Coordinates of C-alpha atoms in Angstrom, one line a residue:
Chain S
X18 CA 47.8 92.6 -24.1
X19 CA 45.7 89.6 -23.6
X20 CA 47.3 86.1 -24.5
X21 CA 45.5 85.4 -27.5
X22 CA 47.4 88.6 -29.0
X23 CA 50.6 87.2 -27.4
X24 CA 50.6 83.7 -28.4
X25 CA 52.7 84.3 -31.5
X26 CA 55.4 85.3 -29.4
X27 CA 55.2 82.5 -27.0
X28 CA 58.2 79.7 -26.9
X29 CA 55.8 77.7 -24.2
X30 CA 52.2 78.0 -22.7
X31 CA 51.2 76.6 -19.8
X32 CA 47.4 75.4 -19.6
X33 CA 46.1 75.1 -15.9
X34 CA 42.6 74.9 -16.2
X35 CA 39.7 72.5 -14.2
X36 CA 38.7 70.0 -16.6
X37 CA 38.9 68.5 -20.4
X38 CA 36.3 70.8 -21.8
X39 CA 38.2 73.9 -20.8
X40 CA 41.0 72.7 -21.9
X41 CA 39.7 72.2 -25.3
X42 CA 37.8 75.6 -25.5
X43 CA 41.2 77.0 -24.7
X44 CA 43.4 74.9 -27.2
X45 CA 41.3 74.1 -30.0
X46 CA 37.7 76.4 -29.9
X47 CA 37.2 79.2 -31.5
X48 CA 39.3 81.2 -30.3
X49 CA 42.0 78.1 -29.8
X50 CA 45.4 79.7 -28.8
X51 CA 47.4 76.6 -30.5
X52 CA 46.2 77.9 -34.0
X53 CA 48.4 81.0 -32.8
X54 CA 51.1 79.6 -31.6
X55 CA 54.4 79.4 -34.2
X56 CA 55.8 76.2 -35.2
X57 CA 58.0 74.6 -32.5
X58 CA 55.7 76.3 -29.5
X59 CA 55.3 74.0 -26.7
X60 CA 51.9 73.5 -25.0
X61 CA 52.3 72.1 -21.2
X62 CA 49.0 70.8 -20.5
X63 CA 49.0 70.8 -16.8
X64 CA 45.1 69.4 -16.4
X65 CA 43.9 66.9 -15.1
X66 CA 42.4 64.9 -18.2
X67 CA 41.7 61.2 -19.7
X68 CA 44.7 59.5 -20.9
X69 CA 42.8 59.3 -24.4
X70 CA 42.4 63.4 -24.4
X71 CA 45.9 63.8 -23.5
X72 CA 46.8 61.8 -26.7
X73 CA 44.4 63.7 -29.2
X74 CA 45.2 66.6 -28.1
X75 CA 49.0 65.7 -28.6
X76 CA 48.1 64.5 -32.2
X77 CA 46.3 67.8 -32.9
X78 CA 48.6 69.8 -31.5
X79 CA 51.4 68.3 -33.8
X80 CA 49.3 68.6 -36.9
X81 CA 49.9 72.2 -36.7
X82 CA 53.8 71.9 -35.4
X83 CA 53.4 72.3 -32.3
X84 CA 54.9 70.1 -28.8
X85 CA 52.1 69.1 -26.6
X86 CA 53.8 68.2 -22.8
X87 CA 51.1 66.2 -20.7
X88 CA 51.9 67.6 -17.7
X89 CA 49.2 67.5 -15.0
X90 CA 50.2 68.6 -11.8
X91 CA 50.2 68.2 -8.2
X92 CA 50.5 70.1 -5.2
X93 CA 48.1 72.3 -5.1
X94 CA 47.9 76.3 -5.1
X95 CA 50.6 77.1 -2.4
X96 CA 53.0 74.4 -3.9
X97 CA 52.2 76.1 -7.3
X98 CA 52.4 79.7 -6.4
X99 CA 56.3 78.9 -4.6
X100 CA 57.3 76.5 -7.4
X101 CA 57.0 73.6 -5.7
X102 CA 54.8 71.6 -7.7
X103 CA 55.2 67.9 -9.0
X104 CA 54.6 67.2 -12.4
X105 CA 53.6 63.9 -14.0
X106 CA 55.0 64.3 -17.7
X107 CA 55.0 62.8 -20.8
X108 CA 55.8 63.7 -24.2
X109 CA 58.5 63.5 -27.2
X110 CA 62.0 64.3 -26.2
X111 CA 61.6 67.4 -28.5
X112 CA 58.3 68.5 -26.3
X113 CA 60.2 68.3 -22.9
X114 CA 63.2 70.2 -24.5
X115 CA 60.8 73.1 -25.0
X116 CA 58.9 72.9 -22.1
X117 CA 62.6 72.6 -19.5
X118 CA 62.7 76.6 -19.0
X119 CA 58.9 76.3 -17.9
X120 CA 59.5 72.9 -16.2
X121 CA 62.4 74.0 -13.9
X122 CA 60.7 77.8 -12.8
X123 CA 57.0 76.0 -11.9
X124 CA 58.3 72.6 -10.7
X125 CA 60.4 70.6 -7.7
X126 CA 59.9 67.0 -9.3
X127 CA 59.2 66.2 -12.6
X128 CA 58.7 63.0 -13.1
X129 CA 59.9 62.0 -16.8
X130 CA 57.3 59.2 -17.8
X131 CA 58.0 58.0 -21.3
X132 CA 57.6 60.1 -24.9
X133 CA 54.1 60.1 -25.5
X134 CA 51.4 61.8 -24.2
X135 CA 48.8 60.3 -22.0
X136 CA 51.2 58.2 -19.7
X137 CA 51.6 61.5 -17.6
X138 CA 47.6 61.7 -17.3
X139 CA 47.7 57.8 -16.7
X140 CA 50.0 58.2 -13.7
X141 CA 48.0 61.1 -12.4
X142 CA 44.9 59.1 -13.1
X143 CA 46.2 56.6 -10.7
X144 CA 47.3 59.0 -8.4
X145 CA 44.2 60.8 -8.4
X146 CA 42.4 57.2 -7.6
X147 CA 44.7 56.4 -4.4
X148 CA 44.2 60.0 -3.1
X149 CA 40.4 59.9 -3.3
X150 CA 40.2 56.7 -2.2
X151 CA 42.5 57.8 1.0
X152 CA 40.0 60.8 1.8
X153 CA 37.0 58.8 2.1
X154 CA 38.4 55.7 3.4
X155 CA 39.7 57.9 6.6
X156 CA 36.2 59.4 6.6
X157 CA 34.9 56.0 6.8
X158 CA 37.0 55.2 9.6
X159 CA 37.4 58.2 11.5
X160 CA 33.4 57.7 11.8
X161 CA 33.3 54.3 12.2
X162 CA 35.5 55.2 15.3
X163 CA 32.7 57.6 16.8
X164 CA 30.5 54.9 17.0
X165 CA 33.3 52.8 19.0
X166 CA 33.8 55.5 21.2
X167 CA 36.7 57.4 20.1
X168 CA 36.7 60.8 19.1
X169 CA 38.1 62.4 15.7
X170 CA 41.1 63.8 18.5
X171 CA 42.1 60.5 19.9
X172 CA 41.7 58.8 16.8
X173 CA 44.0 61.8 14.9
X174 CA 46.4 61.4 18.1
X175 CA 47.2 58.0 17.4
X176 CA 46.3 56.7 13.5
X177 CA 49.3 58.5 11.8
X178 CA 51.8 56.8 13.8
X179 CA 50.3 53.5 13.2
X180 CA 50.4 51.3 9.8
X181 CA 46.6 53.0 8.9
X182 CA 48.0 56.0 8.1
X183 CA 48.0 58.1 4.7
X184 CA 49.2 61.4 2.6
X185 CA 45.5 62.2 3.0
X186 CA 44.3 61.3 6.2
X187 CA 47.7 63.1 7.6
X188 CA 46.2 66.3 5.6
X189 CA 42.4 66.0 5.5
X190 CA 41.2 64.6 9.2
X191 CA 42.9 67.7 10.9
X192 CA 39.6 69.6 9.2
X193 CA 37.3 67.8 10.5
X194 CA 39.0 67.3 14.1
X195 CA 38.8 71.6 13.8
X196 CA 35.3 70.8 12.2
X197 CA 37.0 73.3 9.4
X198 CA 35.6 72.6 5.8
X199 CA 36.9 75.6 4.0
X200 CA 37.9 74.4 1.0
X201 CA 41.3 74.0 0.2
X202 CA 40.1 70.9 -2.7
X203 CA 36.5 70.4 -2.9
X204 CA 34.3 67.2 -2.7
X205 CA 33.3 68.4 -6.1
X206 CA 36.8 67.7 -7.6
X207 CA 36.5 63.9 -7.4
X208 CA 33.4 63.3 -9.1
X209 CA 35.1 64.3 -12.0
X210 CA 39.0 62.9 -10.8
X211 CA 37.1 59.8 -9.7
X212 CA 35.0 59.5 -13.1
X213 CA 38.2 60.3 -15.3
X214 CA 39.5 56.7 -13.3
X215 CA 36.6 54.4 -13.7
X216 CA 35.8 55.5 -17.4
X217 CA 39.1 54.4 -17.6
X218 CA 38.9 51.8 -16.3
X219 CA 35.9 50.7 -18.0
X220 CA 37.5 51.4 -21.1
X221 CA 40.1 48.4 -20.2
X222 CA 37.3 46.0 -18.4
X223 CA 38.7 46.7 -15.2
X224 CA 36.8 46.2 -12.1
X225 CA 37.5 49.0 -9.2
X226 CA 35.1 48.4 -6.7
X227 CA 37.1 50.2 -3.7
X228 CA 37.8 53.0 -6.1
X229 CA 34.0 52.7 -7.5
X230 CA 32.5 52.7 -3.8
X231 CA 34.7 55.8 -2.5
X232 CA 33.1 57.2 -5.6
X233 CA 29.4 56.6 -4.4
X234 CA 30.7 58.3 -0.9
X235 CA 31.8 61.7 -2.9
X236 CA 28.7 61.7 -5.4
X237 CA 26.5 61.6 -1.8
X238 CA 28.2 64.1 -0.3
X239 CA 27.6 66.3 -3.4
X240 CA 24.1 65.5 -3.2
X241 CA 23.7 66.5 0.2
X242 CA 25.4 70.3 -1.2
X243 CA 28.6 69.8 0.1
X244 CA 30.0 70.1 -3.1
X245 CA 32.1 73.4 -2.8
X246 CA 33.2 72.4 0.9
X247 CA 36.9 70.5 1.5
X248 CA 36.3 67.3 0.4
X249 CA 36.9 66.2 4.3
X250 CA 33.3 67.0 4.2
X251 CA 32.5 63.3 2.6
X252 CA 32.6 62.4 6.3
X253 CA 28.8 64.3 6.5
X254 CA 27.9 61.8 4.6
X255 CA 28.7 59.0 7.1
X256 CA 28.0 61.5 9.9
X257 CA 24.3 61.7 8.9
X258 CA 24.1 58.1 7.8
X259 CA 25.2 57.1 11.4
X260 CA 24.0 59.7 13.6
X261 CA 26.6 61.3 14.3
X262 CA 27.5 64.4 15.5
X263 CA 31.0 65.4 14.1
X264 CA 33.5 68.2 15.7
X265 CA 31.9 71.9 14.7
X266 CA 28.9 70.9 13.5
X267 CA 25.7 72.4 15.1
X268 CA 23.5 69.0 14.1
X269 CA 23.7 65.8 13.5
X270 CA 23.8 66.8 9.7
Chain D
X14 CA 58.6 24.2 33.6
X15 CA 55.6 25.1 31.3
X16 CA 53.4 28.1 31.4
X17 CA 50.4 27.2 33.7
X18 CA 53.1 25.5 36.4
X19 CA 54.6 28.8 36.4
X20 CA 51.3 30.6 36.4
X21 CA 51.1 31.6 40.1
X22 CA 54.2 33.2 40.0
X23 CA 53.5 35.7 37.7
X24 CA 53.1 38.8 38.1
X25 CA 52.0 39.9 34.1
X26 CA 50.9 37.4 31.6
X27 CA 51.2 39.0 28.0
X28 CA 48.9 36.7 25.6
X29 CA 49.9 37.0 21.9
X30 CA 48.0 34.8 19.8
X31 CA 45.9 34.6 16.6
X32 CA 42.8 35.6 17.7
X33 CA 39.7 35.3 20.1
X34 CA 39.4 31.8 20.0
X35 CA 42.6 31.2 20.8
X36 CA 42.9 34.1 23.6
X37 CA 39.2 32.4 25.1
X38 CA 41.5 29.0 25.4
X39 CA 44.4 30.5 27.0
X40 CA 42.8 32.5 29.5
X41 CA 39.3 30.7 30.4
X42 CA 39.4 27.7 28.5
X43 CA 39.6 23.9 30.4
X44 CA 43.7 25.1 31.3
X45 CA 42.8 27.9 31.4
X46 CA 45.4 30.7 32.8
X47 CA 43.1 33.3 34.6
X48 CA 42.3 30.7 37.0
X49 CA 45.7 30.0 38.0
X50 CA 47.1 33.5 38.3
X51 CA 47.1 35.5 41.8
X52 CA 44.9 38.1 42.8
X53 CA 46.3 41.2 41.6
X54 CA 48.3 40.3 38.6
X55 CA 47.7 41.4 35.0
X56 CA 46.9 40.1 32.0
X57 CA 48.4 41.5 28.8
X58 CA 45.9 41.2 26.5
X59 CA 47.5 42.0 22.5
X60 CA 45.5 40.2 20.7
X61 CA 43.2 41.7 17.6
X62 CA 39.8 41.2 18.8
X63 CA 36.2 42.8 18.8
X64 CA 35.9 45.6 21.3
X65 CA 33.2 43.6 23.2
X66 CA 35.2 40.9 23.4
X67 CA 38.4 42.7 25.5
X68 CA 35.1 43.9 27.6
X69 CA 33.8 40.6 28.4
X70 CA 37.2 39.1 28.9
X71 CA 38.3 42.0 31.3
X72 CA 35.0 41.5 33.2
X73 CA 35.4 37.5 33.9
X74 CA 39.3 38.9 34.7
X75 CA 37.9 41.3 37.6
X76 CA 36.2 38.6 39.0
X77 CA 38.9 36.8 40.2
X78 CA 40.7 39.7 40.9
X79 CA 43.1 39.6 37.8
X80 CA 43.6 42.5 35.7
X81 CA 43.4 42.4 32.0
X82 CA 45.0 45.4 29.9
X83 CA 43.4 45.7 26.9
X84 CA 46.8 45.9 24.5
X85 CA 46.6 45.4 21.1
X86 CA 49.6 45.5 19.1
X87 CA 51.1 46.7 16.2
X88 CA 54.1 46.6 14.5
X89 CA 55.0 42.7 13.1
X90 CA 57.4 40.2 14.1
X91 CA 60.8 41.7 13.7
X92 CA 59.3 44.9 16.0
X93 CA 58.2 42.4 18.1
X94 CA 61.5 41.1 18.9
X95 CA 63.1 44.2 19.2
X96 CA 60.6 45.8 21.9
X97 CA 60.0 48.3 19.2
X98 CA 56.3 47.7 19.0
X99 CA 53.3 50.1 19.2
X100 CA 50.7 49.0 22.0
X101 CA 47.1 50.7 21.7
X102 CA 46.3 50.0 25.7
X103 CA 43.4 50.6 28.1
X104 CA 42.5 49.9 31.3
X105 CA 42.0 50.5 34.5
X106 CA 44.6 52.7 35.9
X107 CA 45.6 49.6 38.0
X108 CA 46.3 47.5 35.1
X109 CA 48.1 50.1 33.6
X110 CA 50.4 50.0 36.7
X111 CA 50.5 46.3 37.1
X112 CA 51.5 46.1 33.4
X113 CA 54.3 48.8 33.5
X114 CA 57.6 46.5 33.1
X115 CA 56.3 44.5 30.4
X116 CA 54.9 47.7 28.4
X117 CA 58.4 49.0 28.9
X118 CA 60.3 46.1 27.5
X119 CA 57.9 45.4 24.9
X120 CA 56.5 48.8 23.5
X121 CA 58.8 51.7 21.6
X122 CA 55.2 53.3 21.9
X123 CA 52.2 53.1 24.0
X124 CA 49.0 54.7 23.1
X125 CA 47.0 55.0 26.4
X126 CA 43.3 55.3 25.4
X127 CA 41.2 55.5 28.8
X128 CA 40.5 53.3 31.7
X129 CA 38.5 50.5 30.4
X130 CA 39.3 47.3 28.4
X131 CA 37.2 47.7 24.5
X132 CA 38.9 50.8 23.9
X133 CA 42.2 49.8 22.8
X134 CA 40.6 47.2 20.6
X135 CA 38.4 49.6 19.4
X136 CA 41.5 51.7 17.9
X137 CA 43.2 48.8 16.8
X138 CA 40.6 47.8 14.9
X139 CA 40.4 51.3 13.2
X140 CA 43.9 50.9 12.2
X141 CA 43.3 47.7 10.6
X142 CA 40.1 49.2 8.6
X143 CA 42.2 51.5 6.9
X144 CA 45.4 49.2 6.8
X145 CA 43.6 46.3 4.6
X146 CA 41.9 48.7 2.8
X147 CA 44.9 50.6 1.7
X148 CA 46.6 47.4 0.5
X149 CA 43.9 46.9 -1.3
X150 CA 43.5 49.8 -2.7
X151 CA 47.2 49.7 -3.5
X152 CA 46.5 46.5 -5.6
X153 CA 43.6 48.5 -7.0
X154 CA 45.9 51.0 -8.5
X155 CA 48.7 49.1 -8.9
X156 CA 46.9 46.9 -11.9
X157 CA 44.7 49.5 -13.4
X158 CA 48.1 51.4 -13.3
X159 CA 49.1 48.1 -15.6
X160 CA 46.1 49.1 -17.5
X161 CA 47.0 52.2 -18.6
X162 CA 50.4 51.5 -19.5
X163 CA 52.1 51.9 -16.5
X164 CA 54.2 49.3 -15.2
X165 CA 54.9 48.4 -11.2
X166 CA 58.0 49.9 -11.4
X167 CA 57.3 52.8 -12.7
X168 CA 54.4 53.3 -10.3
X169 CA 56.7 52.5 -7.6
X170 CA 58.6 56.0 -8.9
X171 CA 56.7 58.3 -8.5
X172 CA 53.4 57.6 -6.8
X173 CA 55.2 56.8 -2.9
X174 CA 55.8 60.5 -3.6
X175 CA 53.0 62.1 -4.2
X176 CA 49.7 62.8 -2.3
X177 CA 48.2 59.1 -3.3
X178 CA 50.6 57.3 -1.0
X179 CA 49.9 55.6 2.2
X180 CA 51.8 53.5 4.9
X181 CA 50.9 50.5 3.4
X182 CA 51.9 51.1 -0.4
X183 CA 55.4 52.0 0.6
X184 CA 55.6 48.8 2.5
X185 CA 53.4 46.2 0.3
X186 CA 53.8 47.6 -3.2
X187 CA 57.7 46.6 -3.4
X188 CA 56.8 42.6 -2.9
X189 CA 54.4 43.7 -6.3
X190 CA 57.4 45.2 -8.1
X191 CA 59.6 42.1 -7.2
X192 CA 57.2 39.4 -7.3
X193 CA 57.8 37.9 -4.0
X194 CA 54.5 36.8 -1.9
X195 CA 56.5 35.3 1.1
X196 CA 54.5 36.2 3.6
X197 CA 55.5 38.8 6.4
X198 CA 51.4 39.4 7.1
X199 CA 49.7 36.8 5.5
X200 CA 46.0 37.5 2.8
X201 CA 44.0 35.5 5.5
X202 CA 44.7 38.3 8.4
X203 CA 42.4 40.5 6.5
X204 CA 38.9 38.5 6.0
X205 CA 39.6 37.7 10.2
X206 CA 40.3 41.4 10.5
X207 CA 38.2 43.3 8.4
X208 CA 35.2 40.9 9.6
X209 CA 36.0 42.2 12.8
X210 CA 35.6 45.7 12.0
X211 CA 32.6 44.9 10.2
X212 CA 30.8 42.9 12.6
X213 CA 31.4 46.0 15.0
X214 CA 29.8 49.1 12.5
X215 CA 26.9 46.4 11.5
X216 CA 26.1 46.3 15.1
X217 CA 26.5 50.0 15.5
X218 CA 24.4 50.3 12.1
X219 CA 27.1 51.9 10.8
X220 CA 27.6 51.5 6.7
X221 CA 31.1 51.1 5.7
X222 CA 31.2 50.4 2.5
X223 CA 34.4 50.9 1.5
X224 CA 35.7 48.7 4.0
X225 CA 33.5 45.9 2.7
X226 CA 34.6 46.6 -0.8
X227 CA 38.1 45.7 0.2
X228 CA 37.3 42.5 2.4
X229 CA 35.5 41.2 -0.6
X230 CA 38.8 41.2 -2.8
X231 CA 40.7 39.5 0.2
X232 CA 38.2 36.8 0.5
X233 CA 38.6 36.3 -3.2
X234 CA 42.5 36.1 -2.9
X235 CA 41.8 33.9 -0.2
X236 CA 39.3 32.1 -2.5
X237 CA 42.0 31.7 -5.4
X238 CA 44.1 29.8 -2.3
X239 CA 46.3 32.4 -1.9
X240 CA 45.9 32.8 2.1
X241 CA 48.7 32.1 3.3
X242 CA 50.7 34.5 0.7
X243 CA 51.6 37.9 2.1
X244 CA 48.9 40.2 1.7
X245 CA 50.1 42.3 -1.0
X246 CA 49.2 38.7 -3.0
X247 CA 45.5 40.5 -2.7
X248 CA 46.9 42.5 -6.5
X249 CA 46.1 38.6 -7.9
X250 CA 43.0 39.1 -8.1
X251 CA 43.3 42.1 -9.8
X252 CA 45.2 40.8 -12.3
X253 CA 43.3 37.3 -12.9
X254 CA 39.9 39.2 -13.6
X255 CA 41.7 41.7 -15.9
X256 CA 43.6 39.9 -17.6
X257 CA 47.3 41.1 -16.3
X258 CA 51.1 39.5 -15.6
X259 CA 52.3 40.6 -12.7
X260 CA 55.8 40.9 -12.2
X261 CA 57.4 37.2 -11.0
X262 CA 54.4 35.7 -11.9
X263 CA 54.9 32.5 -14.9
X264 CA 51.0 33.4 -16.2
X265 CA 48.4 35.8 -16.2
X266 CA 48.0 33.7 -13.1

C-alpha cells in the first residue's frame, strides 16, 4: 500500500525530505498527502525550511484541520535510524499532543520552543548558521596552519583541547587528517542551509558577514565539484587557493 | 629585591605580558633581562606573539647562550593561578629541559610541538583564529537569533546542545544572556590577536576570509568604545546596526 492510499488512516506523518520544494510537492501538490489526511492528523515537518514556509504551511495545514509540528531535526542518519535524534519544535499545544507518540519513538531531545510554527525552523536556522560557520572556519584554520608549519595531525592533536575548539571541527577535521571525504553531509547541503540564514536575515536587515563569508567558502567549493563530497571538503578550496597539499590528496587540488 | 637584581640567579624566567612590545622591553630592551641572565638558563616565553617573532627572540637568546622556550599560554587568569594552564611549547630539547620545573608548576597541559621557537606561537595563534571567530560568530547568531524571534535564553537552551556549539559559546554566550560585560578577556585582545593571525597568512598569501570577517566586527566593538568590555561585548554591534535590546542593556544601545 503506498502512503498516499494510507494517509486516511494516519494519526501522524512524518515528512523528512531535503528541502522546501519537496516538502511542498509532498504536502500540498498534486498529489498532496494533507488533502488525505482526516481532521485532527498531525503533520511533523521534520525539514529543514524558512521560518516563513514553516508558518504557511502551518496555516494551510489547519485550513483543512490538520496539526502542522515544525520539527526539523538534527543528528543525522545514524542518530535517526537508533532514535536518537534532536528535534527543534514548534507548534500549538494541540499539534505536539498528536505528534508525542511520534516524538518519543524518533527522538532523544525535543526541544519544546513555543506554539507556533516557524520558531522551531528559526532555532534550526541558527543552528544551521553556527554549524556551517564551524566547518569552514576550522577549514580556514586547519590550512592557515599548513602554511605555519603544522600539519592537519598536530594541529587535530592539540586544537580540541584548547578554547578553539567546536562540535564541528571535533567531527569534521578527522576527514581531512584521514584525507576521507565520503560524504556523511555534503558541501552541497549549506548552500541551501546557509541561503535559508542569510535570506533570512535579509528579510530582517541583518548583516552576517561571518555567516555570509563561510557562505562564499561553500559556494567555491561547489564550484570546484566538490559538491557531493563531506563538506570537510571546503578545505580544497583553501588548499588550492594556498598551495597546499592536504592529507590523501594526490595534488595540490 | 626586584627582578633584574635577582636576574643572575635565575635559572627560568617565565615572561607573561601583553604582547611583543612589551616582551621586546623585558628581555632586550635598555633593562633588558636576557643580558643579565647566566649562560644556560631559560627563558619562558608565554606571550601571544607572531611566529617570527618567538624565532627572532630565540635567536638573539642563543646568542648569549640563554634559552628561550617558545610557550604560549592558554587558559586565563584563574587557570593561571591554579597551575592548571595549557602551554603550546617548542624548543630546543635543551630548553625543554631547562624549563621542566616551571612547566610543571605552571601547566595542567603541555603541548610539545618540535624543537624550534615559532612553532608554539604558530599553534597558539591557530587557536586564537578560531577562538575570536567563534565568539563572534556566537554574537552572529545570537542576534539574528533575536531576529527571528528567539530570545538569548532560549538560544542558550538548546543550541550548547546541538551540533552548532563551540568552546566559546558555552563560555561567552551566558555574559549575553545575563547582560554582564565585565571583562574576564577583554574586545581589544582580538583586533591584537586576530591581526596577528592575519599578518602571518597575508605573508604566507594565504586568504582567510573568514577570519577577517570577524576582526572587522571586533574593531567595530572596539570602535563603539567598548574595548575594554569582555569580549562577548563584540554581540553590540550586532545589535546597534540591527536594531536589537540586548538583555541588561538600558537601549538598543
Amino acid at each position: 500500500m503506498d502512503i498516499a492510499s494510507a494517509a486516511p488512516e494516519l494519526d501522524a506523518l512524518a515528512v523528512v525530505v531535503l528541502n522546501a520544494a519537496q516538502t511542498e510537492d509532498v504536502l500540498f501538490g498534486n498529489e498532496g498527502l494533507v488533502s488525505r489526511l482526516v481532521p485532527g492528523a498531525v503533520v511533523l515537518m521534520c525539514v529543514t525550511v524558512a521560518p516563513d514556509y514553516a508558518r504557511s504551511a502551518a496555516e494551510r495545514c489547519a485550513s483543512r484541520g490538520v496539526h502542522l509540528l515544525d520539527a526539523p531535526i538534527s543528528g543525522g542518519s545514524l542518530k535517526a535510524a537508533n532514535g536518537k535524534l534532536s528535534i527543534m519544535a514548534s507548534g500549538t499545544p494541540e499539534a505536539f499532543r498528536k505528534a508525542r507518540p511520534a516524538l518519543d519513538a524518533m527522538a532523544e531531545t525535543v526541544f519544546e520552543l513555543g506554539d507556533s510554527a516557524g520558531t522551531g525552523s528559526a532555532m534550526k536556522a541558527v543552528n544551521q548558521m553556527l554549524a556551517g560557520t564551524h566547518i569552514a572556519a576550522m577549514a580556514e584554520a586547519i590550512t592557515f596552519a599548513m602554511t605555519q608549519g603544522i600539519d592537519p595531525a598536530s594541529f587535530m592533536k592539540v586544537i580540541p583541547h584548547c578554547a578553539g575548539t567546536s562540535w564541528m571541527l571535533e567531527n569534521r577535521a578527522p576527514h581531512i587528517v584521514s584525507g576521507d571525504y565520503t560524504a556523511h553531509s555534503a558541501v552541497d547541503i549549506w548552500p541551501k542551509d546557509l541561503g535559508i540564514v542569510l535570506d533570512a536575515a535579509r528579510a530582517s536587515k541583518f548583516a552576517a558577514p561571518i555567516t555570509a563569508a563561510a557562505l562564499q567558502q561553500f559556494l567555491a567549493a561547489s564550484g570546484m565539484g566538490l559538491g557531493r563530497e563531506d563538506d570537510a571538503a571546503v578545505a580544497k578550496v583553501y588548499a588550492r587557493n594556498a598551495g597546499l597539499k592536504l592529507p590523501g590528496t594526490d595534488t595540490q587540488s
